[in-house]
Amino acid sequence: MLDLFAEEEPWSEPLADGAVILRRRALSDADALLEQVAKIAAQNPFHHRITPGGHRMSVAMTNCGDLGWTTDSRGYQYSEQDNAGGTRWPPMPTLFRQLAVSCAAEAGFANFNPDACLLNRYEPGAKLTLHQDKDERDLRQPIVSVSLGLPAVFQFGGFERSDATTRVLLEHGDVVVWGGPSRLRYHGILPLKPGIHPQAGAFRFNLTFRRAH
Ligand code: MD3
Ligand code: FE
């Protein structure tokens, strides 16, 4: 019988050499993931960081795991402490780790062992301009990203900021694994459109799992 409430099965879409979207891969875990996001934020609140250039980021961030990505007047770095509050980051929930490790394995990256998870929170208008992620020590390790809540237009380009970009919509439950030659591609998020998501309210959340050290 047709079940209108059946959950979609995940499917994969190759994006580029070393990069794959696992569509809806995190959908069945989404409510539990959002619950953990709320717990982490209760310990270490989302915070609009100030870039070394003095700009307040429109994306609010926090972290969990042994290391967290931070920015301050000294630059960008992974650190064991939250420089906003001076405390250790909350531990990486088992569900987060299991999801990241199994998605990496599905994409062909066995033995991924993340020590950092950056949590990004987007409100309407929030964006991430084109950048490369290269503060991690071993760039042979992939990054796994999990999108939750409102949809966003993701932009990915080449290896120079001025290279042409492609746009992809990332939706609730989508996972992207970036490794191999795609690891150093420029990428960003266009300004978030306002909306209300049934599970996440007026926000988009993105979790990125990294091997930082
Ligand atoms: C491609 N986050 O936190 S996730 C970031 O949706 C970041 O919040 C975006 O870029 C977000 O650094 C994009 C997809 C993503 C994450 C890491 C990548 C794409 C990537 C690293 C290398 C290449
Ligand atoms: Fe990035």
JSON list of C-alpha atoms and ligand atoms in Angstrom, two decimals:
[
{"chain": "A", "resi": 1, "resn": "MET", "atom": "CA", "xyz": [0.00, 0.00, 0.00]},
{"chain": "A", "resi": 2, "resn": "LEU", "atom": "CA", "xyz": [1.16, 3.55, -0.63]},
{"chain": "A", "resi": 3, "resn": "ASP", "atom": "CA", "xyz": [2.46, 4.99, 2.63]},
{"chain": "A", "resi": 4, "resn": "LEU", "atom": "CA", "xyz": [2.48, 8.77, 2.45]},
{"chain": "A", "resi": 5, "resn": "PHE", "atom": "CA", "xyz": [4.52, 8.95, 5.64]},
{"chain": "A", "resi": 6, "resn": "ALA", "atom": "CA", "xyz": [7.26, 6.54, 4.60]},
{"chain": "A", "resi": 7, "resn": "GLU", "atom": "CA", "xyz": [10.73, 8.05, 4.91]},
{"chain": "A", "resi": 8, "resn": "GLU", "atom": "CA", "xyz": [12.70, 8.47, 1.73]},
{"chain": "A", "resi": 9, "resn": "GLU", "atom": "CA", "xyz": [15.56, 6.01, 1.30]},
{"chain": "A", "resi": 10, "resn": "PRO", "atom": "CA", "xyz": [18.96, 7.70, 1.00]},
{"chain": "A", "resi": 11, "resn": "TRP", "atom": "CA", "xyz": [20.61, 7.90, -2.42]},
{"chain": "A", "resi": 12, "resn": "SER", "atom": "CA", "xyz": [24.01, 9.14, -3.49]},
{"chain": "A", "resi": 13, "resn": "GLU", "atom": "CA", "xyz": [25.00, 11.80, -6.01]},
{"chain": "A", "resi": 14, "resn": "PRO", "atom": "CA", "xyz": [28.65, 12.12, -7.05]},
{"chain": "A", "resi": 15, "resn": "LEU", "atom": "CA", "xyz": [29.65, 15.80, -7.03]},
{"chain": "A", "resi": 16, "resn": "ALA", "atom": "CA", "xyz": [33.26, 15.81, -8.12]},
{"chain": "A", "resi": 17, "resn": "ASP", "atom": "CA", "xyz": [36.33, 13.60, -7.86]},
{"chain": "A", "resi": 18, "resn": "GLY", "atom": "CA", "xyz": [36.48, 12.63, -4.14]},
{"chain": "A", "resi": 19, "resn": "ALA", "atom": "CA", "xyz": [33.17, 14.33, -3.24]},
{"chain": "A", "resi": 20, "resn": "VAL", "atom": "CA", "xyz": [29.78, 12.68, -2.88]},
{"chain": "A", "resi": 21, "resn": "ILE", "atom": "CA", "xyz": [26.38, 13.77, -1.54]},
{"chain": "A", "resi": 22, "resn": "LEU", "atom": "CA", "xyz": [24.61, 11.08, 0.50]},
{"chain": "A", "resi": 23, "resn": "ARG", "atom": "CA", "xyz": [21.11, 12.49, 0.14]},
{"chain": "A", "resi": 24, "resn": "ARG", "atom": "CA", "xyz": [18.88, 12.12, 3.25]},
{"chain": "A", "resi": 25, "resn": "ARG", "atom": "CA", "xyz": [21.49, 9.83, 4.80]},
{"chain": "A", "resi": 26, "resn": "ALA", "atom": "CA", "xyz": [21.01, 11.49, 8.22]},
{"chain": "A", "resi": 27, "resn": "LEU", "atom": "CA", "xyz": [17.22, 11.83, 7.98]},
{"chain": "A", "resi": 28, "resn": "SER", "atom": "CA", "xyz": [16.34, 8.92, 10.26]},
{"chain": "A", "resi": 29, "resn": "ASP", "atom": "CA", "xyz": [18.76, 10.31, 12.90]},
{"chain": "A", "resi": 30, "resn": "ALA", "atom": "CA", "xyz": [17.80, 13.96, 12.44]},
{"chain": "A", "resi": 31, "resn": "ASP", "atom": "CA", "xyz": [15.65, 14.42, 15.56]},
{"chain": "A", "resi": 32, "resn": "ALA", "atom": "CA", "xyz": [18.27, 12.74, 17.76]},
{"chain": "A", "resi": 33, "resn": "LEU", "atom": "CA", "xyz": [21.03, 14.82, 16.16]},
{"chain": "A", "resi": 34, "resn": "LEU", "atom": "CA", "xyz": [19.10, 18.06, 16.78]},
{"chain": "A", "resi": 35, "resn": "GLU", "atom": "CA", "xyz": [18.55, 17.04, 20.41]},
{"chain": "A", "resi": 36, "resn": "GLN", "atom": "CA", "xyz": [22.34, 16.62, 20.81]},
{"chain": "A", "resi": 37, "resn": "VAL", "atom": "CA", "xyz": [22.92, 19.98, 19.09]},
{"chain": "A", "resi": 38, "resn": "ALA", "atom": "CA", "xyz": [20.65, 21.61, 21.70]},
{"chain": "A", "resi": 39, "resn": "LYS", "atom": "CA", "xyz": [22.55, 19.90, 24.54]},
{"chain": "A", "resi": 40, "resn": "ILE", "atom": "CA", "xyz": [25.92, 21.01, 23.19]},
{"chain": "A", "resi": 41, "resn": "ALA", "atom": "CA", "xyz": [24.62, 24.57, 22.74]},
{"chain": "A", "resi": 42, "resn": "ALA", "atom": "CA", "xyz": [23.33, 24.55, 26.34]},
{"chain": "A", "resi": 43, "resn": "GLN", "atom": "CA", "xyz": [26.93, 23.89, 27.47]},
{"chain": "A", "resi": 44, "resn": "ASN", "atom": "CA", "xyz": [28.77, 26.00, 24.89]},
{"chain": "A", "resi": 45, "resn": "PRO", "atom": "CA", "xyz": [26.38, 28.49, 23.26]},
{"chain": "A", "resi": 46, "resn": "PHE", "atom": "CA", "xyz": [26.49, 29.36, 19.56]},
{"chain": "A", "resi": 47, "resn": "HIS", "atom": "CA", "xyz": [28.55, 32.47, 19.17]},
{"chain": "A", "resi": 48, "resn": "HIS", "atom": "CA", "xyz": [29.16, 34.92, 16.32]},
{"chain": "A", "resi": 49, "resn": "ARG", "atom": "CA", "xyz": [32.93, 34.91, 16.09]},
{"chain": "A", "resi": 50, "resn": "ILE", "atom": "CA", "xyz": [34.97, 37.95, 15.10]},
{"chain": "A", "resi": 51, "resn": "THR", "atom": "CA", "xyz": [37.36, 37.23, 12.23]},
{"chain": "A", "resi": 52, "resn": "PRO", "atom": "CA", "xyz": [41.01, 38.31, 12.41]},
{"chain": "A", "resi": 53, "resn": "GLY", "atom": "CA", "xyz": [39.94, 41.13, 10.05]},
{"chain": "A", "resi": 54, "resn": "GLY", "atom": "CA", "xyz": [37.48, 42.40, 12.68]},
{"chain": "A", "resi": 55, "resn": "HIS", "atom": "CA", "xyz": [34.23, 41.24, 11.05]},
{"chain": "A", "resi": 56, "resn": "ARG", "atom": "CA", "xyz": [31.42, 39.56, 12.98]},
{"chain": "A", "resi": 57, "resn": "MET", "atom": "CA", "xyz": [30.53, 36.32, 11.24]},
{"chain": "A", "resi": 58, "resn": "SER", "atom": "CA", "xyz": [26.85, 35.98, 10.26]},
{"chain": "A", "resi": 59, "resn": "VAL", "atom": "CA", "xyz": [27.08, 32.23, 10.97]},
{"chain": "A", "resi": 60, "resn": "ALA", "atom": "CA", "xyz": [27.04, 31.39, 14.69]},
{"chain": "A", "resi": 61, "resn": "MET", "atom": "CA", "xyz": [29.39, 28.56, 15.75]},
{"chain": "A", "resi": 62, "resn": "THR", "atom": "CA", "xyz": [30.18, 26.14, 18.52]},
{"chain": "A", "resi": 63, "resn": "ASN", "atom": "CA", "xyz": [32.10, 22.83, 18.62]},
{"chain": "A", "resi": 64, "resn": "CYS", "atom": "CA", "xyz": [32.21, 19.44, 20.25]},
{"chain": "A", "resi": 65, "resn": "GLY", "atom": "CA", "xyz": [35.00, 16.89, 20.46]},
{"chain": "A", "resi": 66, "resn": "ASP", "atom": "CA", "xyz": [38.62, 17.13, 21.61]},
{"chain": "A", "resi": 67, "resn": "LEU", "atom": "CA", "xyz": [39.32, 20.11, 19.37]},
{"chain": "A", "resi": 68, "resn": "GLY", "atom": "CA", "xyz": [37.25, 23.02, 18.14]},
{"chain": "A", "resi": 69, "resn": "TRP", "atom": "CA", "xyz": [37.71, 25.52, 15.36]},
{"chain": "A", "resi": 70, "resn": "THR", "atom": "CA", "xyz": [37.98, 29.07, 16.61]},
{"chain": "A", "resi": 71, "resn": "THR", "atom": "CA", "xyz": [38.95, 32.45, 15.30]},
{"chain": "A", "resi": 72, "resn": "ASP", "atom": "CA", "xyz": [40.23, 35.49, 17.10]},
{"chain": "A", "resi": 73, "resn": "SER", "atom": "CA", "xyz": [42.74, 38.30, 16.64]},
{"chain": "A", "resi": 74, "resn": "ARG", "atom": "CA", "xyz": [45.55, 35.72, 16.28]},
{"chain": "A", "resi": 75, "resn": "GLY", "atom": "CA", "xyz": [43.88, 33.98, 13.35]},
{"chain": "A", "resi": 76, "resn": "TYR", "atom": "CA", "xyz": [42.08, 30.71, 12.74]},
{"chain": "A", "resi": 77, "resn": "GLN", "atom": "CA", "xyz": [43.06, 27.61, 14.67]},
{"chain": "A", "resi": 78, "resn": "TYR", "atom": "CA", "xyz": [41.91, 24.40, 16.32]},
{"chain": "A", "resi": 79, "resn": "SER", "atom": "CA", "xyz": [42.06, 24.58, 20.06]},
{"chain": "A", "resi": 80, "resn": "GLU", "atom": "CA", "xyz": [41.21, 22.40, 23.05]},
{"chain": "A", "resi": 81, "resn": "GLN", "atom": "CA", "xyz": [39.37, 25.28, 24.64]},
{"chain": "A", "resi": 82, "resn": "ASP", "atom": "CA", "xyz": [36.58, 27.64, 23.78]},
{"chain": "A", "resi": 83, "resn": "ASN", "atom": "CA", "xyz": [38.32, 31.01, 23.76]},
{"chain": "A", "resi": 84, "resn": "ALA", "atom": "CA", "xyz": [34.95, 32.67, 24.41]},
{"chain": "A", "resi": 85, "resn": "GLY", "atom": "CA", "xyz": [34.45, 30.82, 27.72]},
{"chain": "A", "resi": 86, "resn": "GLY", "atom": "CA", "xyz": [37.80, 29.16, 28.45]},
{"chain": "A", "resi": 87, "resn": "THR", "atom": "CA", "xyz": [36.32, 25.68, 28.94]},
{"chain": "A", "resi": 88, "resn": "ARG", "atom": "CA", "xyz": [36.85, 22.37, 27.16]},
{"chain": "A", "resi": 89, "resn": "TRP", "atom": "CA", "xyz": [34.40, 21.51, 24.37]},
{"chain": "A", "resi": 90, "resn": "PRO", "atom": "CA", "xyz": [31.60, 19.05, 25.16]},
{"chain": "A", "resi": 91, "resn": "PRO", "atom": "CA", "xyz": [32.48, 15.48, 24.10]},
{"chain": "A", "resi": 92, "resn": "MET", "atom": "CA", "xyz": [31.48, 14.34, 20.62]},
{"chain": "A", "resi": 93, "resn": "PRO", "atom": "CA", "xyz": [28.22, 12.36, 21.04]},
{"chain": "A", "resi": 94, "resn": "THR", "atom": "CA", "xyz": [28.49, 8.69, 20.05]},
{"chain": "A", "resi": 95, "resn": "LEU", "atom": "CA", "xyz": [25.71, 9.16, 17.49]},
{"chain": "A", "resi": 96, "resn": "PHE", "atom": "CA", "xyz": [27.66, 11.99, 15.81]},
{"chain": "A", "resi": 97, "resn": "ARG", "atom": "CA", "xyz": [30.85, 9.90, 15.61]},
{"chain": "A", "resi": 98, "resn": "GLN", "atom": "CA", "xyz": [29.10, 6.77, 14.33]},
{"chain": "A", "resi": 99, "resn": "LEU", "atom": "CA", "xyz": [27.27, 8.69, 11.62]},
{"chain": "A", "resi": 100, "resn": "ALA", "atom": "CA", "xyz": [30.42, 10.51, 10.45]},
{"chain": "A", "resi": 101, "resn": "VAL", "atom": "CA", "xyz": [32.56, 7.37, 10.45]},
{"chain": "A", "resi": 102, "resn": "SER", "atom": "CA", "xyz": [30.01, 5.27, 8.56]},
{"chain": "A", "resi": 103, "resn": "CYS", "atom": "CA", "xyz": [29.36, 8.00, 5.96]},
{"chain": "A", "resi": 104, "resn": "ALA", "atom": "CA", "xyz": [33.10, 8.41, 5.39]},
{"chain": "A", "resi": 105, "resn": "ALA", "atom": "CA", "xyz": [33.41, 4.63, 4.95]},
{"chain": "A", "resi": 106, "resn": "GLU", "atom": "CA", "xyz": [30.52, 4.60, 2.45]},
{"chain": "A", "resi": 107, "resn": "ALA", "atom": "CA", "xyz": [32.36, 7.24, 0.45]},
{"chain": "A", "resi": 108, "resn": "GLY", "atom": "CA", "xyz": [35.53, 5.15, 0.43]},
{"chain": "A", "resi": 109, "resn": "PHE", "atom": "CA", "xyz": [37.38, 6.64, 3.39]},
{"chain": "A", "resi": 110, "resn": "ALA", "atom": "CA", "xyz": [38.03, 3.80, 5.84]},
{"chain": "A", "resi": 111, "resn": "ASN", "atom": "CA", "xyz": [39.52, 4.61, 9.27]},
{"chain": "A", "resi": 112, "resn": "PHE", "atom": "CA", "xyz": [38.20, 8.18, 9.47]},
{"chain": "A", "resi": 113, "resn": "ASN", "atom": "CA", "xyz": [38.61, 9.16, 13.12]},
{"chain": "A", "resi": 114, "resn": "PRO", "atom": "CA", "xyz": [37.34, 12.71, 13.68]},
{"chain": "A", "resi": 115, "resn": "ASP", "atom": "CA", "xyz": [38.67, 14.68, 16.66]},
{"chain": "A", "resi": 116, "resn": "ALA", "atom": "CA", "xyz": [36.66, 17.83, 15.96]},
{"chain": "A", "resi": 117, "resn": "CYS", "atom": "CA", "xyz": [33.09, 18.68, 15.06]},
{"chain": "A", "resi": 118, "resn": "LEU", "atom": "CA", "xyz": [32.24, 22.27, 14.12]},
{"chain": "A", "resi": 119, "resn": "LEU", "atom": "CA", "xyz": [28.58, 23.20, 14.48]},
{"chain": "A", "resi": 120, "resn": "ASN", "atom": "CA", "xyz": [27.37, 26.09, 12.31]},
{"chain": "A", "resi": 121, "resn": "ARG", "atom": "CA", "xyz": [24.01, 27.77, 12.85]},
{"chain": "A", "resi": 122, "resn": "TYR", "atom": "CA", "xyz": [22.54, 29.88, 10.03]},
{"chain": "A", "resi": 123, "resn": "GLU", "atom": "CA", "xyz": [19.75, 32.40, 10.52]},
{"chain": "A", "resi": 124, "resn": "PRO", "atom": "CA", "xyz": [18.04, 34.11, 7.58]},
{"chain": "A", "resi": 125, "resn": "GLY", "atom": "CA", "xyz": [20.63, 36.12, 5.63]},
{"chain": "A", "resi": 126, "resn": "ALA", "atom": "CA", "xyz": [23.59, 34.25, 7.17]},
{"chain": "A", "resi": 127, "resn": "LYS", "atom": "CA", "xyz": [26.21, 33.15, 4.66]},
{"chain": "A", "resi": 128, "resn": "LEU", "atom": "CA", "xyz": [29.69, 31.74, 4.35]},
{"chain": "A", "resi": 129, "resn": "THR", "atom": "CA", "xyz": [31.81, 33.33, 1.66]},
{"chain": "A", "resi": 130, "resn": "LEU", "atom": "CA", "xyz": [34.01, 31.17, -0.58]},
{"chain": "A", "resi": 131, "resn": "HIS", "atom": "CA", "xyz": [36.88, 29.67, 1.41]},
{"chain": "A", "resi": 132, "resn": "GLN", "atom": "CA", "xyz": [39.12, 26.61, 1.65]},
{"chain": "A", "resi": 133, "resn": "ASP", "atom": "CA", "xyz": [39.36, 24.38, 4.73]},
{"chain": "A", "resi": 134, "resn": "LYS", "atom": "CA", "xyz": [43.08, 23.89, 5.24]},
{"chain": "A", "resi": 135, "resn": "ASP", "atom": "CA", "xyz": [43.71, 24.34, 8.95]},
{"chain": "A", "resi": 136, "resn": "GLU", "atom": "CA", "xyz": [43.69, 20.56, 9.45]},
{"chain": "A", "resi": 137, "resn": "ARG", "atom": "CA", "xyz": [47.06, 18.78, 9.67]},
{"chain": "A", "resi": 138, "resn": "ASP", "atom": "CA", "xyz": [46.41, 15.83, 7.37]},
{"chain": "A", "resi": 139, "resn": "LEU", "atom": "CA", "xyz": [44.59, 16.93, 4.24]},
{"chain": "A", "resi": 140, "resn": "ARG", "atom": "CA", "xyz": [44.31, 13.30, 3.09]},
{"chain": "A", "resi": 141, "resn": "GLN", "atom": "CA", "xyz": [41.55, 12.95, 5.70]},
{"chain": "A", "resi": 142, "resn": "PRO", "atom": "CA", "xyz": [38.08, 13.87, 4.42]},
{"chain": "A", "resi": 143, "resn": "ILE", "atom": "CA", "xyz": [35.54, 16.27, 5.93]},
{"chain": "A", "resi": 144, "resn": "VAL", "atom": "CA", "xyz": [32.02, 14.96, 6.51]},
{"chain": "A", "resi": 145, "resn": "SER", "atom": "CA", "xyz": [29.21, 17.53, 6.59]},
{"chain": "A", "resi": 146, "resn": "VAL", "atom": "CA", "xyz": [25.64, 17.00, 7.82]},
{"chain": "A", "resi": 147, "resn": "SER", "atom": "CA", "xyz": [22.88, 19.50, 6.97]},
{"chain": "A", "resi": 148, "resn": "LEU", "atom": "CA", "xyz": [19.82, 19.91, 9.22]},
{"chain": "A", "resi": 149, "resn": "GLY", "atom": "CA", "xyz": [16.88, 22.31, 9.16]},
{"chain": "A", "resi": 150, "resn": "LEU", "atom": "CA", "xyz": [16.25, 24.93, 6.48]},
{"chain": "A", "resi": 151, "resn": "PRO", "atom": "CA", "xyz": [17.71, 24.28, 3.02]},
{"chain": "A", "resi": 152, "resn": "ALA", "atom": "CA", "xyz": [20.69, 26.25, 1.75]},
{"chain": "A", "resi": 153, "resn": "VAL", "atom": "CA", "xyz": [22.39, 26.84, -1.56]},
{"chain": "A", "resi": 154, "resn": "PHE", "atom": "CA", "xyz": [25.92, 25.47, -1.39]},
{"chain": "A", "resi": 155, "resn": "GLN", "atom": "CA", "xyz": [28.51, 26.76, -3.83]},
{"chain": "A", "resi": 156, "resn": "PHE", "atom": "CA", "xyz": [31.60, 24.86, -4.78]},
{"chain": "A", "resi": 157, "resn": "GLY", "atom": "CA", "xyz": [34.34, 25.92, -7.07]},
{"chain": "A", "resi": 158, "resn": "GLY", "atom": "CA", "xyz": [37.84, 24.93, -7.99]},
{"chain": "A", "resi": 159, "resn": "PHE", "atom": "CA", "xyz": [41.24, 25.42, -6.46]},
{"chain": "A", "resi": 160, "resn": "GLU", "atom": "CA", "xyz": [41.46, 29.18, -7.03]},
{"chain": "A", "resi": 161, "resn": "ARG", "atom": "CA", "xyz": [38.96, 31.62, -5.57]},
{"chain": "A", "resi": 162, "resn": "SER", "atom": "CA", "xyz": [38.23, 32.98, -9.04]},
{"chain": "A", "resi": 163, "resn": "ASP", "atom": "CA", "xyz": [37.35, 29.57, -10.57]},
{"chain": "A", "resi": 164, "resn": "ALA", "atom": "CA", "xyz": [33.77, 29.01, -11.79]},
{"chain": "A", "resi": 165, "resn": "THR", "atom": "CA", "xyz": [31.34, 27.69, -9.15]},
{"chain": "A", "resi": 166, "resn": "THR", "atom": "CA", "xyz": [28.48, 25.19, -9.20]},
{"chain": "A", "resi": 167, "resn": "ARG", "atom": "CA", "xyz": [25.39, 25.52, -6.99]},
{"chain": "A", "resi": 168, "resn": "VAL", "atom": "CA", "xyz": [23.81, 22.62, -5.12]},
{"chain": "A", "resi": 169, "resn": "LEU", "atom": "CA", "xyz": [20.84, 22.71, -2.73]},
{"chain": "A", "resi": 170, "resn": "LEU", "atom": "CA", "xyz": [21.61, 21.04, 0.61]},
{"chain": "A", "resi": 171, "resn": "GLU", "atom": "CA", "xyz": [18.53, 19.90, 2.51]},
{"chain": "A", "resi": 172, "resn": "HIS", "atom": "CA", "xyz": [17.57, 18.45, 5.88]},
{"chain": "A", "resi": 173, "resn": "GLY", "atom": "CA", "xyz": [19.36, 15.12, 6.36]},
{"chain": "A", "resi": 174, "resn": "ASP", "atom": "CA", "xyz": [21.87, 15.49, 3.51]},
{"chain": "A", "resi": 175, "resn": "VAL", "atom": "CA", "xyz": [25.44, 14.38, 4.17]},
{"chain": "A", "resi": 176, "resn": "VAL", "atom": "CA", "xyz": [28.41, 15.38, 2.02]},
{"chain": "A", "resi": 177, "resn": "VAL", "atom": "CA", "xyz": [31.82, 13.71, 2.15]},
{"chain": "A", "resi": 178, "resn": "TRP", "atom": "CA", "xyz": [34.74, 15.77, 0.82]},
{"chain": "A", "resi": 179, "resn": "GLY", "atom": "CA", "xyz": [38.03, 14.10, 0.30]},
{"chain": "A", "resi": 180, "resn": "GLY", "atom": "CA", "xyz": [40.73, 13.29, -2.18]},
{"chain": "A", "resi": 181, "resn": "PRO", "atom": "CA", "xyz": [41.23, 15.96, -4.82]},
{"chain": "A", "resi": 182, "resn": "SER", "atom": "CA", "xyz": [38.06, 17.81, -3.69]},
{"chain": "A", "resi": 183, "resn": "ARG", "atom": "CA", "xyz": [39.36, 18.43, -0.20]},
{"chain": "A", "resi": 184, "resn": "LEU", "atom": "CA", "xyz": [40.86, 21.80, -1.14]},
{"chain": "A", "resi": 185, "resn": "ARG", "atom": "CA", "xyz": [38.07, 23.11, -3.34]},
{"chain": "A", "resi": 186, "resn": "TYR", "atom": "CA", "xyz": [36.74, 26.56, -2.59]},
{"chain": "A", "resi": 187, "resn": "HIS", "atom": "CA", "xyz": [33.20, 26.42, -1.22]},
{"chain": "A", "resi": 188, "resn": "GLY", "atom": "CA", "xyz": [30.59, 28.57, 0.51]},
{"chain": "A", "resi": 189, "resn": "ILE", "atom": "CA", "xyz": [26.92, 29.03, 1.41]},
{"chain": "A", "resi": 190, "resn": "LEU", "atom": "CA", "xyz": [24.67, 31.70, -0.15]},
{"chain": "A", "resi": 191, "resn": "PRO", "atom": "CA", "xyz": [22.54, 33.86, 2.19]},
{"chain": "A", "resi": 192, "resn": "LEU", "atom": "CA", "xyz": [19.91, 31.67, 3.90]},
{"chain": "A", "resi": 193, "resn": "LYS", "atom": "CA", "xyz": [16.31, 32.30, 2.87]},
{"chain": "A", "resi": 194, "resn": "PRO", "atom": "CA", "xyz": [13.88, 32.78, 5.76]},
{"chain": "A", "resi": 195, "resn": "GLY", "atom": "CA", "xyz": [11.55, 29.92, 6.59]},
{"chain": "A", "resi": 196, "resn": "ILE", "atom": "CA", "xyz": [10.33, 27.64, 9.33]},
{"chain": "A", "resi": 197, "resn": "HIS", "atom": "CA", "xyz": [11.51, 24.06, 9.41]},
{"chain": "A", "resi": 198, "resn": "PRO", "atom": "CA", "xyz": [9.26, 21.64, 11.34]},
{"chain": "A", "resi": 199, "resn": "GLN", "atom": "CA", "xyz": [12.17, 20.16, 13.33]},
{"chain": "A", "resi": 200, "resn": "ALA", "atom": "CA", "xyz": [14.69, 23.01, 13.42]},
{"chain": "A", "resi": 201, "resn": "GLY", "atom": "CA", "xyz": [12.56, 26.17, 13.42]},
{"chain": "A", "resi": 202, "resn": "ALA", "atom": "CA", "xyz": [14.02, 29.28, 11.77]},
{"chain": "A", "resi": 203, "resn": "PHE", "atom": "CA", "xyz": [17.55, 27.88, 11.40]},
{"chain": "A", "resi": 204, "resn": "ARG", "atom": "CA", "xyz": [19.84, 25.75, 9.35]},
{"chain": "A", "resi": 205, "resn": "PHE", "atom": "CA", "xyz": [22.45, 23.73, 11.23]},
{"chain": "A", "resi": 206, "resn": "ASN", "atom": "CA", "xyz": [25.52, 22.20, 9.66]},
{"chain": "A", "resi": 207, "resn": "LEU", "atom": "CA", "xyz": [27.84, 19.76, 11.43]},
{"chain": "A", "resi": 208, "resn": "THR", "atom": "CA", "xyz": [31.31, 19.25, 9.97]},
{"chain": "A", "resi": 209, "resn": "PHE", "atom": "CA", "xyz": [33.45, 16.38, 11.19]},
{"chain": "A", "resi": 210, "resn": "ARG", "atom": "CA", "xyz": [37.19, 16.79, 10.86]},
{"chain": "A", "resi": 211, "resn": "ARG", "atom": "CA", "xyz": [40.49, 15.19, 11.76]},
{"chain": "A", "resi": 212, "resn": "ALA", "atom": "CA", "xyz": [42.21, 18.36, 12.93]},
{"chain": "A", "resi": 213, "resn": "HIS", "atom": "CA", "xyz": [45.38, 17.05, 14.62]},
{"chain": "B", "resi": 1, "resn": "MD3", "atom": "C1", "xyz": [34.29, 21.25, 0.59]},
{"chain": "B", "resi": 1, "resn": "MD3", "atom": "N1", "xyz": [30.51, 24.70, 6.10]},
{"chain": "B", "resi": 1, "resn": "MD3", "atom": "O1", "xyz": [32.25, 24.77, 8.13]},
{"chain": "B", "resi": 1, "resn": "MD3", "atom": "S1", "xyz": [29.41, 22.16, 4.49]},
{"chain": "B", "resi": 1, "resn": "MD3", "atom": "C2", "xyz": [32.71, 24.91, 6.97]},
{"chain": "B", "resi": 1, "resn": "MD3", "atom": "O2", "xyz": [27.20, 24.34, 5.20]},
{"chain": "B", "resi": 1, "resn": "MD3", "atom": "C3", "xyz": [31.79, 24.93, 5.83]},
{"chain": "B", "resi": 1, "resn": "MD3", "atom": "O3", "xyz": [28.10, 25.20, 6.94]},
{"chain": "B", "resi": 1, "resn": "MD3", "atom": "C4", "xyz": [29.48, 24.81, 5.10]},
{"chain": "B", "resi": 1, "resn": "MD3", "atom": "O4", "xyz": [32.21, 25.14, 4.74]},
{"chain": "B", "resi": 1, "resn": "MD3", "atom": "C5", "xyz": [28.16, 24.76, 5.80]},
{"chain": "B", "resi": 1, "resn": "MD3", "atom": "O5", "xyz": [33.92, 25.03, 6.73]},
{"chain": "B", "resi": 1, "resn": "MD3", "atom": "C6", "xyz": [29.62, 23.84, 4.04]},
{"chain": "B", "resi": 1, "resn": "MD3", "atom": "C7", "xyz": [30.15, 21.36, 3.11]},
{"chain": "B", "resi": 1, "resn": "MD3", "atom": "C8", "xyz": [31.63, 21.35, 3.09]},
{"chain": "B", "resi": 1, "resn": "MD3", "atom": "C9", "xyz": [32.36, 21.28, 4.25]},
{"chain": "B", "resi": 1, "resn": "MD3", "atom": "C10", "xyz": [33.73, 21.20, 4.19]},
{"chain": "B", "resi": 1, "resn": "MD3", "atom": "C11", "xyz": [34.39, 21.18, 2.97]},
{"chain": "B", "resi": 1, "resn": "MD3", "atom": "C12", "xyz": [32.27, 21.35, 1.90]},
{"chain": "B", "resi": 1, "resn": "MD3", "atom": "C13", "xyz": [33.64, 21.27, 1.81]},
{"chain": "B", "resi": 1, "resn": "MD3", "atom": "C14", "xyz": [35.78, 21.07, 2.87]},
{"chain": "B", "resi": 1, "resn": "MD3", "atom": "C15", "xyz": [36.41, 21.02, 1.66]},
{"chain": "B", "resi": 1, "resn": "MD3", "atom": "C16", "xyz": [35.66, 21.13, 0.51]},
{"chain": "B", "resi": 2, "resn": "FE", "atom": "FE", "xyz": [34.40, 25.02, 4.78]}
]
